[in-house]
Short mmCIF file of C-alpha atoms and ligand atoms in Angstrom, two decimals:
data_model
loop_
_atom_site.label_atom_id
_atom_site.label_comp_id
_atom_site.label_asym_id
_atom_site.label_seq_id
_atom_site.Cartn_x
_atom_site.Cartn_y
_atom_site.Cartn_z
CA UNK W 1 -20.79 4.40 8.09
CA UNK W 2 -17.29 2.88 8.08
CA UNK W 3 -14.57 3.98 6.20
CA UNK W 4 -12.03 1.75 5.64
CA UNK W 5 -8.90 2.18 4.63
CA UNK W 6 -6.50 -0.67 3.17
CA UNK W 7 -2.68 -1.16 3.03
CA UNK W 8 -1.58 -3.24 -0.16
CA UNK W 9 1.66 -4.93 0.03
CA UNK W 10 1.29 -7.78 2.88
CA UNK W 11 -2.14 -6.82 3.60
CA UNK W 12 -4.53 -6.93 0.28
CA UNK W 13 -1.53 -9.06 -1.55
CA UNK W 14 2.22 -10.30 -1.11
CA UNK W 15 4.45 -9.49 -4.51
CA UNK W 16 6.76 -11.59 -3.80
CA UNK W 17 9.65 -8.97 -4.21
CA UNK W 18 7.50 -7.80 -8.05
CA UNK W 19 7.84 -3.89 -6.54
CA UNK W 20 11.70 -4.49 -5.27
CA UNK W 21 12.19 -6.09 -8.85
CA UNK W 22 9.89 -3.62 -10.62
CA UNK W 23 12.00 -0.43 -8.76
CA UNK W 24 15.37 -2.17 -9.45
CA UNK W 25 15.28 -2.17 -12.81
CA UNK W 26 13.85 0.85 -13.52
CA UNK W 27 16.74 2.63 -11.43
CA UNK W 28 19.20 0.65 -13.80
CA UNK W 29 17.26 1.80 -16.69
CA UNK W 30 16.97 5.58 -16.04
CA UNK W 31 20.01 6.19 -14.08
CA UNK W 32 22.01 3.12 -14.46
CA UNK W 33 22.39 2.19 -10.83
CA UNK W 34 23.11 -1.43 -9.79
CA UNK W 35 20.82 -2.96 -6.89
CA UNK W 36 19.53 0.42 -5.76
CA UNK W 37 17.16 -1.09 -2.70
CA UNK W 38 19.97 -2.96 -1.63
CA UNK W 39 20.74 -2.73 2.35
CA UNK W 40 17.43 -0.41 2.90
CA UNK W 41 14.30 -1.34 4.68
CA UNK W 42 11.39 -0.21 3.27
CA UNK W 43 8.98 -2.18 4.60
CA UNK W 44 5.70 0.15 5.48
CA UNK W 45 7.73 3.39 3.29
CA UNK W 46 6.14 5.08 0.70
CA UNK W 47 7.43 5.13 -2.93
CA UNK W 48 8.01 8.77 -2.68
CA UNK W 49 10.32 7.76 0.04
CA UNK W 50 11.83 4.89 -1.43
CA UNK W 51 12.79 6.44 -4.35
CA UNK W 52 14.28 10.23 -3.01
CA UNK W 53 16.03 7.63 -0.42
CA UNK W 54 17.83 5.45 -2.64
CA UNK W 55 18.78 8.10 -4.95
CA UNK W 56 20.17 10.01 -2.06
CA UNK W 57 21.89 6.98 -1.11
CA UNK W 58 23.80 7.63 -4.47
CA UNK W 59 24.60 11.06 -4.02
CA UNK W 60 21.28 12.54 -6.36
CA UNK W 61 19.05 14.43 -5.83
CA UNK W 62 15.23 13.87 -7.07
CA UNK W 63 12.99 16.56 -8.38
CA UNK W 64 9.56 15.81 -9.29
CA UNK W 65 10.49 15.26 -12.57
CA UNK W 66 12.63 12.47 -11.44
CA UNK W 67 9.11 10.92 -10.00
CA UNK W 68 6.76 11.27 -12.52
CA UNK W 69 9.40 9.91 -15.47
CA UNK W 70 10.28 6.92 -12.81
CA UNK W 71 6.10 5.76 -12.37
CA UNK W 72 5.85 5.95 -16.29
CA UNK W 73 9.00 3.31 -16.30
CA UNK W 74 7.99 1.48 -12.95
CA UNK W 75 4.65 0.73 -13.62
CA UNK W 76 5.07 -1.12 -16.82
CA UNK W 77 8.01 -3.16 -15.62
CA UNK W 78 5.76 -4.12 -12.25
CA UNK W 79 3.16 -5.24 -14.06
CA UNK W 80 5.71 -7.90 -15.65
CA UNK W 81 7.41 -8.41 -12.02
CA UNK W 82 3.55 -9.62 -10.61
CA UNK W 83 3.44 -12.07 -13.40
CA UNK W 84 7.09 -13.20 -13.34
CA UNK W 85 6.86 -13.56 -9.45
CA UNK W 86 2.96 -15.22 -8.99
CA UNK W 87 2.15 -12.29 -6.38
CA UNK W 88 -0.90 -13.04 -4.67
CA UNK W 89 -3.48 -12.23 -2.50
CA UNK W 90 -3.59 -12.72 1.07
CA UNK W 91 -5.63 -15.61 2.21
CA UNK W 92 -9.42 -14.19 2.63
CA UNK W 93 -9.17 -11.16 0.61
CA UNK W 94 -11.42 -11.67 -1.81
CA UNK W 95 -14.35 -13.33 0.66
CA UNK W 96 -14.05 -10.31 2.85
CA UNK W 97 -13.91 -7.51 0.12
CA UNK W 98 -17.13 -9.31 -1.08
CA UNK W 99 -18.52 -9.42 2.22
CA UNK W 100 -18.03 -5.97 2.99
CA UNK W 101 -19.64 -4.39 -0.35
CA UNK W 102 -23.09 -5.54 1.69
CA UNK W 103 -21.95 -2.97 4.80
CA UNK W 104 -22.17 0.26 5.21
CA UNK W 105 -18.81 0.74 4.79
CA UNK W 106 -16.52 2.81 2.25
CA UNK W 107 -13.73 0.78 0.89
CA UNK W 108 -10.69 2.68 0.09
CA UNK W 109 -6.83 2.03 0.12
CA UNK W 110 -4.12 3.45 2.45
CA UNK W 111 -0.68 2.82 0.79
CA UNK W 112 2.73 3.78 0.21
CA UNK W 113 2.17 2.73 -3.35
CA UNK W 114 2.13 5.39 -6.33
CA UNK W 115 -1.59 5.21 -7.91
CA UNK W 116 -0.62 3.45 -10.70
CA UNK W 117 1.46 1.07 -9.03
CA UNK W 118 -1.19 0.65 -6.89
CA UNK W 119 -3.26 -0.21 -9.78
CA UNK W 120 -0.85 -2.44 -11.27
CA UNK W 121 -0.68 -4.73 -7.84
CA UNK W 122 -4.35 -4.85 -7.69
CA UNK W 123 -5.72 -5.36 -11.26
CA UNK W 124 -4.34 -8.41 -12.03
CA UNK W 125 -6.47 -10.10 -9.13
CA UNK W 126 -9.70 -7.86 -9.92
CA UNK W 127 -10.04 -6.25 -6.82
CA UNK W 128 -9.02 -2.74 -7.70
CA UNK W 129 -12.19 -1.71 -8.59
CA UNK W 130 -13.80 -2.62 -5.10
CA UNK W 131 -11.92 0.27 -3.85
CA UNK W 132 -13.43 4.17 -4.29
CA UNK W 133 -10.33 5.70 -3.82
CA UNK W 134 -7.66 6.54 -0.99
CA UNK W 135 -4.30 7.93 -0.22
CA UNK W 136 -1.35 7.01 -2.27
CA UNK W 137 2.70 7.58 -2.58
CA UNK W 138 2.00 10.18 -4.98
CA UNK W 139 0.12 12.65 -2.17
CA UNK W 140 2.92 12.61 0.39
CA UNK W 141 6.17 10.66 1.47
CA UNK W 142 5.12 10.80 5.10
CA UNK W 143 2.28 7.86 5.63
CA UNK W 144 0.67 10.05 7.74
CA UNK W 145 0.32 12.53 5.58
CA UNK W 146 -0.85 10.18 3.07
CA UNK W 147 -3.37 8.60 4.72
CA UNK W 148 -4.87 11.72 5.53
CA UNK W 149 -5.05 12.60 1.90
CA UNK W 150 -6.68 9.09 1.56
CA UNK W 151 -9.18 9.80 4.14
CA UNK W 152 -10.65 13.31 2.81
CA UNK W 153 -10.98 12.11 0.02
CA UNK W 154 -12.92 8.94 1.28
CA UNK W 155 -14.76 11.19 3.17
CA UNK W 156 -16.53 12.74 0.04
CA UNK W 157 -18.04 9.57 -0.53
CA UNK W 158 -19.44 9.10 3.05
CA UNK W 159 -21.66 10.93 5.17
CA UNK W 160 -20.43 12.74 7.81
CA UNK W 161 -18.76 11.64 10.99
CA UNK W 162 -17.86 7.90 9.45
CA UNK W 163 -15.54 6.17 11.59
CA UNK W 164 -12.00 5.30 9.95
CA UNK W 165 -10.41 2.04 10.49
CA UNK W 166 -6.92 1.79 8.58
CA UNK W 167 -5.82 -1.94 8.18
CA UNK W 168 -2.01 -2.87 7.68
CA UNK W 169 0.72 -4.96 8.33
CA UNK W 170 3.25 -2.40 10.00
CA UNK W 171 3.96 -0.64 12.85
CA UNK W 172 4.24 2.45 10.03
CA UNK W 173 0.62 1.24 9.54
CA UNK W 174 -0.52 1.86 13.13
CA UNK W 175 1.62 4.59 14.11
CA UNK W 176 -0.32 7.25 10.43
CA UNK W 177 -3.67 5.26 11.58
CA UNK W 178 -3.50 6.31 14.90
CA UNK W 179 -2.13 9.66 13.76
CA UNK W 180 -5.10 10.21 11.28
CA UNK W 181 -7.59 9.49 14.43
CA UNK W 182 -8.23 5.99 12.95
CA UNK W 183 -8.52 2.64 14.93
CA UNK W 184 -6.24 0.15 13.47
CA UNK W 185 -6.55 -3.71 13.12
CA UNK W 186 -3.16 -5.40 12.34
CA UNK W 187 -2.66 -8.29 10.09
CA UNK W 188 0.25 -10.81 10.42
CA UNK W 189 0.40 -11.44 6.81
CA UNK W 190 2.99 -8.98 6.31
CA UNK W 191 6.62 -7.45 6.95
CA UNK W 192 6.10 -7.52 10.48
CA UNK W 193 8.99 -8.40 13.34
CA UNK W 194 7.73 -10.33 16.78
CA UNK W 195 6.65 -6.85 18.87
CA UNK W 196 5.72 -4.47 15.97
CA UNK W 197 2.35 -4.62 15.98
CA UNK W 198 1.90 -4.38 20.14
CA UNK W 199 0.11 -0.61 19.45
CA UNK W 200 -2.68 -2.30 16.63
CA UNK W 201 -6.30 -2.31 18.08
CA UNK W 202 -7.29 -5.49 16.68
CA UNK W 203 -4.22 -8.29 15.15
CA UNK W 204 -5.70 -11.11 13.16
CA UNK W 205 -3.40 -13.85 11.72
CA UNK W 206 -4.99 -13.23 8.25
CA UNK W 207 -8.19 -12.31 6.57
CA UNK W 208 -9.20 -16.16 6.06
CA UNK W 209 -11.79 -15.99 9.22
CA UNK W 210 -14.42 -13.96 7.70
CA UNK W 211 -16.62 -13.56 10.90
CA UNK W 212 -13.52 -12.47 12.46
CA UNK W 213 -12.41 -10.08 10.48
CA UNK W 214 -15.58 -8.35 9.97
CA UNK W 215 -16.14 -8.42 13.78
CA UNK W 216 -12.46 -6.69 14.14
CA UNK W 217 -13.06 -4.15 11.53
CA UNK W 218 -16.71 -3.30 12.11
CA UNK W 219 -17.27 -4.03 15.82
MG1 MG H 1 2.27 -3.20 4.01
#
């Protein structure tokens, strides 16, 4: 058995900026900051870096309290951001999520995104219920960390010994997977610059070759 362990943003689905938009506004709303994300690259970072980050960038700190009352704002306003900006999903998604409920695989997420964000992103295109579970922003800052989370809890749902592949569109993506012990197939869908994703096992263009892609994560 397989478990595998998905990235969202560039991977599963592109926003189209709906999270920078979604995170914007809710740092205007709670704490009244203009263009919070501005300047920072957060490409492959958690949201429980993002956010300690920018506020730090303002001279704040960020208690946990900060978190959990930012989600509860966030969330709604990104599920208005995915509309407002037609996010999508990454050519071959759904073909290959379909494909691979027939495998002995486990399907789970690996992603910088708080749960319910995570939700939010997914939903909308009905594939967030293809996934058992996973590691999110909310375990850990550090994607390490988080996918580790993500993978013992995958693990519970597998017998013992499965193999983890993590699947992402950063070189944050490859450095936790190889971290966690994982192989790691790349995707070009993403946030990537030419050279980032040298240290992936696998790099596919996109998900749209379903033979491919199957070969690259199974194989
Ligand atoms: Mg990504």
């Amino acid at each position: 058995m397989t478990i595998l362990l998905f990235d969202i943003d560039g991977t599963l689905s592109t926003s189209q900026g709906a999270g920078t938009q979604a995170m914007t506004r809710t740092f205007k709303q709670l704490w009244g900051i203009d263009n919070a994300l501005k300047g920072m690259n957060f490409a492959g970072r958690s949201d429980s870096w993002i956010v300690p980050t920018a506020l730090s960038n303002q001279g704040r700190d960020c208690t946990p309290e900060d978190i959990a009352r930012f989600i509860d704002h966030y969330v709604p306003h990104l599920g208005d951001a995915v509309e407002e900006r037609n996010s999508r999903l990454c050519p071959g998604v759904l073909p290959l999520l379909g494909a691979l409920t027939k495998e002995n695989v486990t399907l789970g997420l690996g992603t910088g995104n708080f749960r319910r964000a995570a939700e939010a992103k997914l939903r909308p295109f009905g594939i967030w219920d293809y996934f058992i579970d996973g590691g999110f922003g909310d375990d850990h800052p550090d994607r390490t960390q988080l996918l580790a989370a993500g993978l013992e809890r995958l693990r519970r749902h597998s017998t013992d010994g499965a193999d983890a592949v993590v699947i992402g569109d950063t070189s944050h993506d490859i450095e936790a997977g190889h971290a966690i012990g994982a192989k790691v197939v790349a995707v070009r869908t993403g946030y990537a610059q030419p050279g980032d994703l040298d240290n992936a096992d696998a790099i596919l263009d996109d998900l749209s070759n379903l033979e491919a892609s199957l070969s690259a994560l199974l194989d």
